[in-house]
Amino acid sequence: MFLDTFGLPGKMPVMNADKRFGQLQVLILIFLLAFTSSSLHSESADENPFLPIQPDQPDSLPSATIPLDSLFYEADSLYYSAPEDKIRLSRLAQIRYQDSRIRSDSIIIDLSNDKAASRGRSILQDDTQILVGQDIFFDFGDRTGLIKRGISEFEQGYYYGDEIRKVDKRTFDVDYGQFTTCSSRLPHFYIQANQLRVYQNDKIVAKPVIFFVNRFPVFALPFGSFTIKRGRQTGILVPYPGYNNVNGKYIENIAFYYAFREYADATLAFDYYEKTGWQAGIESYYKKRYEFDGNLDARLQKKIQGPGISSYEWYLRSRHHSDFGNRRTFDANLEFLSSKQVFEGSSDLEERLSEKITSSLAYKQPFLNSTLNISGKYIDDLKNERKDITLPYITYSLPSKPLYEFFIKDSRDSTDHGWWKHLSLSYSFAAAHVGDI
């Protein structure tokens, strides 16, 4: 049914094509007028100086900022338990929280307690510290952790432990641990302690300390502190044990290193050899820029030559240079020893083959437009058992100079072509005292 304009029932009229086309044109015209009016209104609003200026709107969504304490995780397989609020990661699992990272084949994340645990072979990377072990437990809240049967590396070696705990940002406690500078899978020597505390890039403190060579205890101390800092640091150095056919079992470099300010240091060391004796020594280096530099090497040895037969030998070597300014310098190169036996068993081939040692002193100073040299020399002929000394040895010389310059002050007066103009004068002096000892 259709209601016509008057509200009476009737049939729907049939419109011809021309009439329908005309109505379509009218509708299109009305739509265009409405769109144009809206655009003009928008442009007039933008041009109205009394309307407030709206800020430019971005043409894209703002990028999301990831919080620094966000937890990231990935794995081949993931299972979430809603009742327990836990996530289980399996196969090639990895989690990352700030600068800490855990990698393992199986990791469980406890979201409600901010904790994570891994099973099996695991790797914990905490900033620059990397620890490898069997099981890892980590607390995201205080960023502490625990690793069982762990191993880690520091700049000079490795440390192991039945249990390694991270107790502070750069502090690790180790139970029943070992540390060594030997890179072998089964270290030839190591220090063992019931309790170790590792201060990252600083030192290792242990108690009690037992030193092992080839799994045999050599000596023990109630406690010990060993520096692992980079650069010059005062502390006990790590010794080096070993074995050879000549010395038998030995341990070298039981030493204390002392760093004095920024320009000097000293090392007091002791070496023990099962078959040949022992050696104690001090070695020092110093340098102050533009003023002085040098070094000192002094040793005292006990040589075992047979059952009940032994001797003591000593050796001293020093080098020094001083610059006093104004081209004044002093140099000393000193080397003395008790006998050639001090070089027996030395690892330095040049020392073992040496037949002479030489010491010298030298002082230089400007004097009357030249340089005055005062020096001395000591030669110890180890092969012929003869000692020669030259002290002092003084030299002074003036370079060649035209003779007229000694009498004519003004160079313009030297234009005369006299025969004496081609004469020159030089001067040298040398004095020495030579003797035998």
mmCIF file of N, CA and C in Angstrom, residues 192-298:
data_model
loop_
_atom_site.group_PDB
_atom_site.id
_atom_site.type_symbol
_atom_site.label_atom_id
_atom_site.label_comp_id
_atom_site.label_asym_id
_atom_site.label_seq_id
_atom_site.Cartn_x
_atom_site.Cartn_y
_atom_site.Cartn_z
ATOM 1 N N GLN A 192 92.292 -22.724 47.061
ATOM 2 C CA GLN A 192 90.985 -23.220 47.500
ATOM 3 C C GLN A 192 90.619 -22.606 48.847
ATOM 4 N N ALA A 193 89.346 -22.305 49.014
ATOM 5 C CA ALA A 193 88.875 -21.714 50.274
ATOM 6 C C ALA A 193 87.425 -22.115 50.497
ATOM 7 N N ASN A 194 87.057 -22.247 51.754
ATOM 8 C CA ASN A 194 85.662 -22.556 52.079
ATOM 9 C C ASN A 194 84.743 -21.389 51.756
ATOM 10 N N GLN A 195 85.274 -20.185 51.923
ATOM 11 C CA GLN A 195 84.477 -18.991 51.666
ATOM 12 C C GLN A 195 85.297 -18.013 50.832
ATOM 13 N N LEU A 196 84.697 -17.577 49.748
ATOM 14 C CA LEU A 196 85.302 -16.570 48.879
ATOM 15 C C LEU A 196 84.318 -15.424 48.703
ATOM 16 N N ARG A 197 84.834 -14.222 48.659
ATOM 17 C CA ARG A 197 84.009 -13.072 48.286
ATOM 18 C C ARG A 197 84.733 -12.341 47.155
ATOM 19 N N VAL A 198 84.048 -12.202 46.044
ATOM 20 C CA VAL A 198 84.615 -11.583 44.849
ATOM 21 C C VAL A 198 84.013 -10.198 44.690
ATOM 22 N N TYR A 199 84.866 -9.193 44.752
ATOM 23 C CA TYR A 199 84.456 -7.821 44.461
ATOM 24 C C TYR A 199 84.852 -7.541 43.017
ATOM 25 N N GLN A 200 83.854 -7.435 42.152
ATOM 26 C CA GLN A 200 84.103 -7.372 40.720
ATOM 27 C C GLN A 200 85.056 -6.226 40.379
ATOM 28 N N ASN A 201 86.086 -6.552 39.569
ATOM 29 C CA ASN A 201 87.111 -5.595 39.140
ATOM 30 C C ASN A 201 87.821 -4.932 40.315
ATOM 31 N N ASP A 202 87.896 -5.626 41.461
ATOM 32 C CA ASP A 202 88.553 -5.047 42.625
ATOM 33 C C ASP A 202 89.469 -6.069 43.299
ATOM 34 N N LYS A 203 88.911 -7.051 43.997
ATOM 35 C CA LYS A 203 89.740 -8.002 44.742
ATOM 36 C C LYS A 203 88.941 -9.258 45.064
ATOM 37 N N ILE A 204 89.683 -10.287 45.517
ATOM 38 C CA ILE A 204 89.091 -11.528 46.020
ATOM 39 C C ILE A 204 89.574 -11.734 47.444
ATOM 40 N N VAL A 205 88.651 -11.925 48.364
ATOM 41 C CA VAL A 205 88.970 -12.180 49.764
ATOM 42 C C VAL A 205 88.565 -13.621 50.074
ATOM 43 N N ALA A 206 89.475 -14.380 50.709
ATOM 44 C CA ALA A 206 89.217 -15.796 50.949
ATOM 45 C C ALA A 206 89.668 -16.207 52.342
ATOM 46 N N LYS A 207 88.999 -17.217 52.911
ATOM 47 C CA LYS A 207 89.400 -17.817 54.186
ATOM 48 C C LYS A 207 88.813 -19.212 54.304
ATOM 49 N N PRO A 208 89.555 -20.154 54.874
ATOM 50 C CA PRO A 208 91.020 -20.138 54.923
ATOM 51 C C PRO A 208 91.585 -20.406 53.530
ATOM 52 N N VAL A 209 92.849 -20.068 53.311
ATOM 53 C CA VAL A 209 93.458 -20.180 51.992
ATOM 54 C C VAL A 209 94.398 -21.377 51.971
ATOM 55 N N ILE A 210 94.189 -22.281 51.027
ATOM 56 C CA ILE A 210 95.065 -23.441 50.838
ATOM 57 C C ILE A 210 95.522 -23.441 49.384
ATOM 58 N N PHE A 211 96.846 -23.431 49.181
ATOM 59 C CA PHE A 211 97.394 -23.398 47.835
ATOM 60 C C PHE A 211 97.736 -24.814 47.388
ATOM 61 N N PHE A 212 97.207 -25.219 46.220
ATOM 62 C CA PHE A 212 97.392 -26.570 45.692
ATOM 63 C C PHE A 212 98.239 -26.519 44.422
ATOM 64 N N VAL A 213 99.152 -27.480 44.282
ATOM 65 C CA VAL A 213 99.911 -27.700 43.061
ATOM 66 C C VAL A 213 99.708 -29.153 42.664
ATOM 67 N N ASN A 214 99.175 -29.368 41.457
ATOM 68 C CA ASN A 214 98.847 -30.721 41.004
ATOM 69 C C ASN A 214 97.996 -31.461 42.043
ATOM 70 N N ARG A 215 97.035 -30.733 42.611
ATOM 71 C CA ARG A 215 96.088 -31.255 43.605
ATOM 72 C C ARG A 215 96.757 -31.657 44.918
ATOM 73 N N PHE A 216 97.972 -31.172 45.110
ATOM 74 C CA PHE A 216 98.669 -31.454 46.370
ATOM 75 C C PHE A 216 98.817 -30.154 47.150
ATOM 76 N N PRO A 217 98.372 -30.085 48.422
ATOM 77 C CA PRO A 217 98.467 -28.830 49.187
ATOM 78 C C PRO A 217 99.917 -28.472 49.491
ATOM 79 N N VAL A 218 100.272 -27.215 49.212
ATOM 80 C CA VAL A 218 101.649 -26.748 49.403
ATOM 81 C C VAL A 218 101.767 -25.926 50.681
ATOM 82 N N PHE A 219 100.888 -24.956 50.863
ATOM 83 C CA PHE A 219 100.907 -24.169 52.099
ATOM 84 C C PHE A 219 99.504 -23.635 52.348
ATOM 85 N N ALA A 220 99.296 -23.109 53.561
ATOM 86 C CA ALA A 220 97.970 -22.615 53.945
ATOM 87 C C ALA A 220 98.118 -21.313 54.724
ATOM 88 N N LEU A 221 97.096 -20.478 54.629
ATOM 89 C CA LEU A 221 97.022 -19.220 55.363
ATOM 90 C C LEU A 221 95.624 -19.093 55.952
ATOM 91 N N PRO A 222 95.503 -18.404 57.081
ATOM 92 C CA PRO A 222 94.154 -18.251 57.670
ATOM 93 C C PRO A 222 93.218 -17.437 56.795
ATOM 94 N N PHE A 223 93.751 -16.486 56.044
ATOM 95 C CA PHE A 223 92.938 -15.696 55.122
ATOM 96 C C PHE A 223 93.870 -15.055 54.100
ATOM 97 N N GLY A 224 93.300 -14.515 53.069
ATOM 98 C CA GLY A 224 94.095 -13.857 52.038
ATOM 99 C C GLY A 224 93.251 -12.901 51.230
ATOM 100 N N SER A 225 93.894 -11.884 50.696
ATOM 101 C CA SER A 225 93.236 -10.913 49.829
ATOM 102 C C SER A 225 94.077 -10.757 48.570
ATOM 103 N N PHE A 226 93.448 -10.897 47.410
ATOM 104 C CA PHE A 226 94.157 -10.880 46.138
ATOM 105 C C PHE A 226 93.480 -9.872 45.219
ATOM 106 N N THR A 227 94.255 -8.946 44.725
ATOM 107 C CA THR A 227 93.688 -7.909 43.875
ATOM 108 C C THR A 227 93.446 -8.426 42.473
ATOM 109 N N ILE A 228 92.341 -8.012 41.875
ATOM 110 C CA ILE A 228 92.034 -8.318 40.483
ATOM 111 C C ILE A 228 91.710 -7.026 39.732
ATOM 112 N N LYS A 229 92.174 -5.910 40.276
ATOM 113 C CA LYS A 229 91.949 -4.633 39.617
ATOM 114 C C LYS A 229 92.823 -4.519 38.376
ATOM 115 N N ARG A 230 92.375 -3.716 37.471
ATOM 116 C CA ARG A 230 93.173 -3.406 36.306
ATOM 117 C C ARG A 230 94.151 -2.297 36.653
ATOM 118 N N GLY A 231 95.355 -2.387 36.058
ATOM 119 C CA GLY A 231 96.342 -1.351 36.305
ATOM 120 C C GLY A 231 97.135 -1.633 37.571
ATOM 121 N N ARG A 232 97.777 -0.617 38.115
ATOM 122 C CA ARG A 232 98.676 -0.723 39.259
ATOM 123 C C ARG A 232 97.861 -0.682 40.548
ATOM 124 N N GLN A 233 97.904 -1.789 41.297
ATOM 125 C CA GLN A 233 97.184 -1.861 42.560
ATOM 126 C C GLN A 233 98.047 -2.584 43.590
ATOM 127 N N THR A 234 98.117 -2.036 44.796
ATOM 128 C CA THR A 234 98.871 -2.663 45.876
ATOM 129 C C THR A 234 98.158 -3.934 46.335
ATOM 130 N N GLY A 235 98.939 -5.003 46.516
ATOM 131 C CA GLY A 235 98.337 -6.246 46.986
ATOM 132 C C GLY A 235 99.237 -7.445 46.757
ATOM 133 N N ILE A 236 98.730 -8.632 47.149
ATOM 134 C CA ILE A 236 99.443 -9.896 46.977
ATOM 135 C C ILE A 236 99.235 -10.386 45.554
ATOM 136 N N LEU A 237 100.324 -10.791 44.909
ATOM 137 C CA LEU A 237 100.243 -11.297 43.540
ATOM 138 C C LEU A 237 99.982 -12.797 43.550
ATOM 139 N N VAL A 238 99.458 -13.291 42.447
ATOM 140 C CA VAL A 238 99.157 -14.718 42.318
ATOM 141 C C VAL A 238 100.444 -15.467 41.961
ATOM 142 N N PRO A 239 100.851 -16.480 42.739
ATOM 143 C CA PRO A 239 102.092 -17.211 42.468
ATOM 144 C C PRO A 239 101.937 -18.185 41.308
ATOM 145 N N TYR A 240 103.098 -18.660 40.813
ATOM 146 C CA TYR A 240 103.127 -19.572 39.671
ATOM 147 C C TYR A 240 103.910 -20.829 40.047
ATOM 148 N N PRO A 241 103.254 -21.931 40.292
ATOM 149 C CA PRO A 241 103.956 -23.182 40.598
ATOM 150 C C PRO A 241 104.252 -23.956 39.314
ATOM 151 N N GLY A 242 105.106 -24.981 39.440
ATOM 152 C CA GLY A 242 105.422 -25.805 38.288
ATOM 153 C C GLY A 242 106.402 -26.902 38.643
ATOM 154 N N TYR A 243 106.903 -27.549 37.606
ATOM 155 C CA TYR A 243 107.853 -28.646 37.804
ATOM 156 C C TYR A 243 108.755 -28.741 36.583
ATOM 157 N N ASN A 244 110.075 -28.985 36.812
ATOM 158 C CA ASN A 244 110.998 -29.330 35.746
ATOM 159 C C ASN A 244 112.066 -30.258 36.306
ATOM 160 N N ASN A 245 112.879 -30.838 35.422
ATOM 161 C CA ASN A 245 113.867 -31.831 35.842
ATOM 162 C C ASN A 245 114.995 -31.227 36.658
ATOM 163 N N VAL A 246 115.306 -29.958 36.450
ATOM 164 C CA VAL A 246 116.425 -29.311 37.148
ATOM 165 C C VAL A 246 116.021 -28.903 38.561
ATOM 166 N N ASN A 247 114.913 -28.177 38.681
ATOM 167 C CA ASN A 247 114.504 -27.620 39.974
ATOM 168 C C ASN A 247 113.535 -28.512 40.735
ATOM 169 N N GLY A 248 112.960 -29.513 40.082
ATOM 170 C CA GLY A 248 111.918 -30.297 40.720
ATOM 171 C C GLY A 248 110.643 -29.474 40.830
ATOM 172 N N LYS A 249 109.885 -29.697 41.852
ATOM 173 C CA LYS A 249 108.700 -28.875 42.090
ATOM 174 C C LYS A 249 109.141 -27.486 42.551
ATOM 175 N N TYR A 250 108.453 -26.487 42.050
ATOM 176 C CA TYR A 250 108.815 -25.120 42.434
ATOM 177 C C TYR A 250 107.564 -24.256 42.479
ATOM 178 N N ILE A 251 107.698 -23.149 43.159
ATOM 179 C CA ILE A 251 106.651 -22.132 43.180
ATOM 180 C C ILE A 251 107.337 -20.776 43.130
ATOM 181 N N GLU A 252 106.976 -19.983 42.155
ATOM 182 C CA GLU A 252 107.605 -18.677 41.926
ATOM 183 C C GLU A 252 106.604 -17.553 42.155
ATOM 184 N N ASN A 253 107.169 -16.400 42.398
ATOM 185 C CA ASN A 253 106.373 -15.168 42.506
ATOM 186 C C ASN A 253 105.403 -15.183 43.682
ATOM 187 N N ILE A 254 105.856 -15.697 44.820
ATOM 188 C CA ILE A 254 105.115 -15.443 46.066
ATOM 189 C C ILE A 254 105.477 -14.006 46.436
ATOM 190 N N ALA A 255 104.638 -13.080 46.044
ATOM 191 C CA ALA A 255 105.085 -11.684 45.998
ATOM 192 C C ALA A 255 104.029 -10.729 46.529
ATOM 193 N N PHE A 256 104.556 -9.582 46.955
ATOM 194 C CA PHE A 256 103.716 -8.454 47.365
ATOM 195 C C PHE A 256 104.095 -7.263 46.498
ATOM 196 N N TYR A 257 103.085 -6.660 45.904
ATOM 197 C CA TYR A 257 103.306 -5.519 45.009
ATOM 198 C C TYR A 257 102.838 -4.241 45.700
ATOM 199 N N TYR A 258 103.697 -3.212 45.670
ATOM 200 C CA TYR A 258 103.363 -1.938 46.305
ATOM 201 C C TYR A 258 103.470 -0.827 45.267
ATOM 202 N N ALA A 259 102.364 -0.124 45.046
ATOM 203 C CA ALA A 259 102.325 1.000 44.108
ATOM 204 C C ALA A 259 102.452 2.294 44.898
ATOM 205 N N PHE A 260 103.546 3.014 44.669
ATOM 206 C CA PHE A 260 103.787 4.261 45.383
ATOM 207 C C PHE A 260 103.403 5.431 44.492
ATOM 208 N N ARG A 261 102.309 6.072 44.856
ATOM 209 C CA ARG A 261 101.787 7.210 44.112
ATOM 210 C C ARG A 261 101.654 6.851 42.638
ATOM 211 N N GLU A 262 102.027 7.786 41.763
ATOM 212 C CA GLU A 262 101.826 7.557 40.333
ATOM 213 C C GLU A 262 103.128 7.309 39.588
ATOM 214 N N TYR A 263 104.273 7.387 40.269
ATOM 215 C CA TYR A 263 105.516 7.317 39.500
ATOM 216 C C TYR A 263 106.498 6.278 40.033
ATOM 217 N N ALA A 264 106.086 5.402 40.934
ATOM 218 C CA ALA A 264 107.016 4.392 41.443
ATOM 219 C C ALA A 264 106.245 3.162 41.927
ATOM 220 N N ASP A 265 106.904 2.014 41.875
ATOM 221 C CA ASP A 265 106.336 0.798 42.433
ATOM 222 C C ASP A 265 107.471 -0.130 42.841
ATOM 223 N N ALA A 266 107.135 -1.155 43.598
ATOM 224 C CA ALA A 266 108.127 -2.127 44.059
ATOM 225 C C ALA A 266 107.451 -3.474 44.250
ATOM 226 N N THR A 267 108.191 -4.535 43.933
ATOM 227 C CA THR A 267 107.699 -5.905 44.097
ATOM 228 C C THR A 267 108.696 -6.686 44.940
ATOM 229 N N LEU A 268 108.241 -7.191 46.072
ATOM 230 C CA LEU A 268 109.051 -8.039 46.939
ATOM 231 C C LEU A 268 108.602 -9.474 46.708
ATOM 232 N N ALA A 269 109.518 -10.338 46.212
ATOM 233 C CA ALA A 269 109.130 -11.671 45.758
ATOM 234 C C ALA A 269 110.018 -12.743 46.371
ATOM 235 N N PHE A 270 109.465 -13.958 46.425
ATOM 236 C CA PHE A 270 110.194 -15.118 46.924
ATOM 237 C C PHE A 270 109.875 -16.304 46.025
ATOM 238 N N ASP A 271 110.914 -17.033 45.598
ATOM 239 C CA ASP A 271 110.771 -18.234 44.776
ATOM 240 C C ASP A 271 111.381 -19.416 45.524
ATOM 241 N N TYR A 272 110.683 -20.542 45.485
ATOM 242 C CA TYR A 272 111.183 -21.755 46.152
ATOM 243 C C TYR A 272 111.325 -22.876 45.135
ATOM 244 N N TYR A 273 112.507 -23.566 45.173
ATOM 245 C CA TYR A 273 112.798 -24.673 44.269
ATOM 246 C C TYR A 273 113.185 -25.896 45.103
ATOM 247 N N GLU A 274 112.510 -26.991 44.844
ATOM 248 C CA GLU A 274 112.670 -28.192 45.663
ATOM 249 C C GLU A 274 114.111 -28.709 45.658
ATOM 250 N N LYS A 275 114.786 -28.696 44.514
ATOM 251 C CA LYS A 275 116.115 -29.291 44.401
ATOM 252 C C LYS A 275 117.260 -28.282 44.451
ATOM 253 N N THR A 276 117.011 -27.052 44.067
ATOM 254 C CA THR A 276 118.123 -26.107 43.895
ATOM 255 C C THR A 276 118.142 -24.958 44.889
ATOM 256 N N GLY A 277 117.140 -24.820 45.772
ATOM 257 C CA GLY A 277 117.208 -23.771 46.788
ATOM 258 C C GLY A 277 116.089 -22.759 46.674
ATOM 259 N N TRP A 278 116.425 -21.506 46.965
ATOM 260 C CA TRP A 278 115.413 -20.455 46.938
ATOM 261 C C TRP A 278 116.037 -19.138 46.494
ATOM 262 N N GLN A 279 115.174 -18.183 46.206
ATOM 263 C CA GLN A 279 115.620 -16.846 45.809
ATOM 264 C C GLN A 279 114.641 -15.802 46.343
ATOM 265 N N ALA A 280 115.187 -14.754 46.938
ATOM 266 C CA ALA A 280 114.390 -13.610 47.392
ATOM 267 C C ALA A 280 114.894 -12.371 46.666
ATOM 268 N N GLY A 281 114.007 -11.505 46.317
ATOM 269 C CA GLY A 281 114.440 -10.329 45.569
ATOM 270 C C GLY A 281 113.455 -9.191 45.656
ATOM 271 N N ILE A 282 113.935 -8.032 45.225
ATOM 272 C CA ILE A 282 113.104 -6.839 45.143
ATOM 273 C C ILE A 282 113.346 -6.194 43.788
ATOM 274 N N GLU A 283 112.268 -5.765 43.175
ATOM 275 C CA GLU A 283 112.337 -5.128 41.866
ATOM 276 C C GLU A 283 111.500 -3.861 41.911
ATOM 277 N N SER A 284 112.063 -2.771 41.426
ATOM 278 C CA SER A 284 111.381 -1.488 41.526
ATOM 279 C C SER A 284 111.577 -0.688 40.246
ATOM 280 N N TYR A 285 110.536 0.052 39.887
ATOM 281 C CA TYR A 285 110.589 0.965 38.742
ATOM 282 C C TYR A 285 110.064 2.326 39.197
ATOM 283 N N TYR A 286 110.646 3.375 38.646
ATOM 284 C CA TYR A 286 110.185 4.712 38.988
ATOM 285 C C TYR A 286 110.410 5.634 37.795
ATOM 286 N N LYS A 287 109.560 6.619 37.691
ATOM 287 C CA LYS A 287 109.677 7.591 36.600
ATOM 288 C C LYS A 287 108.866 8.832 36.926
ATOM 289 N N LYS A 288 109.520 9.967 36.821
ATOM 290 C CA LYS A 288 108.850 11.253 36.934
ATOM 291 C C LYS A 288 109.223 12.070 35.709
ATOM 292 N N ARG A 289 108.218 12.395 34.947
ATOM 293 C CA ARG A 289 108.452 13.000 33.632
ATOM 294 C C ARG A 289 109.275 14.275 33.737
ATOM 295 N N TYR A 290 110.243 14.382 32.846
ATOM 296 C CA TYR A 290 111.141 15.531 32.716
ATOM 297 C C TYR A 290 112.134 15.661 33.875
ATOM 298 N N GLU A 291 112.121 14.742 34.840
ATOM 299 C CA GLU A 291 113.030 14.863 35.978
ATOM 300 C C GLU A 291 113.934 13.647 36.142
ATOM 301 N N PHE A 292 113.363 12.455 36.337
ATOM 302 C CA PHE A 292 114.197 11.279 36.543
ATOM 303 C C PHE A 292 113.412 10.021 36.204
ATOM 304 N N ASP A 293 114.141 8.920 36.004
ATOM 305 C CA ASP A 293 113.540 7.604 35.806
ATOM 306 C C ASP A 293 114.618 6.558 36.039
ATOM 307 N N GLY A 294 114.194 5.318 36.317
ATOM 308 C CA GLY A 294 115.161 4.256 36.547
ATOM 309 C C GLY A 294 114.506 2.997 37.074
ATOM 310 N N ASN A 295 115.316 2.008 37.424
ATOM 311 C CA ASN A 295 114.821 0.757 37.977
ATOM 312 C C ASN A 295 115.892 0.113 38.837
ATOM 313 N N LEU A 296 115.488 -0.853 39.654
ATOM 314 C CA LEU A 296 116.375 -1.563 40.570
ATOM 315 C C LEU A 296 115.987 -3.031 40.591
ATOM 316 N N ASP A 297 116.991 -3.908 40.533
ATOM 317 C CA ASP A 297 116.767 -5.347 40.607
ATOM 318 C C ASP A 297 117.830 -5.936 41.524
ATOM 319 N N ALA A 298 117.403 -6.446 42.691
ATOM 320 C CA ALA A 298 118.331 -7.021 43.670
ATOM 321 C C ALA A 298 117.844 -8.406 44.055
#
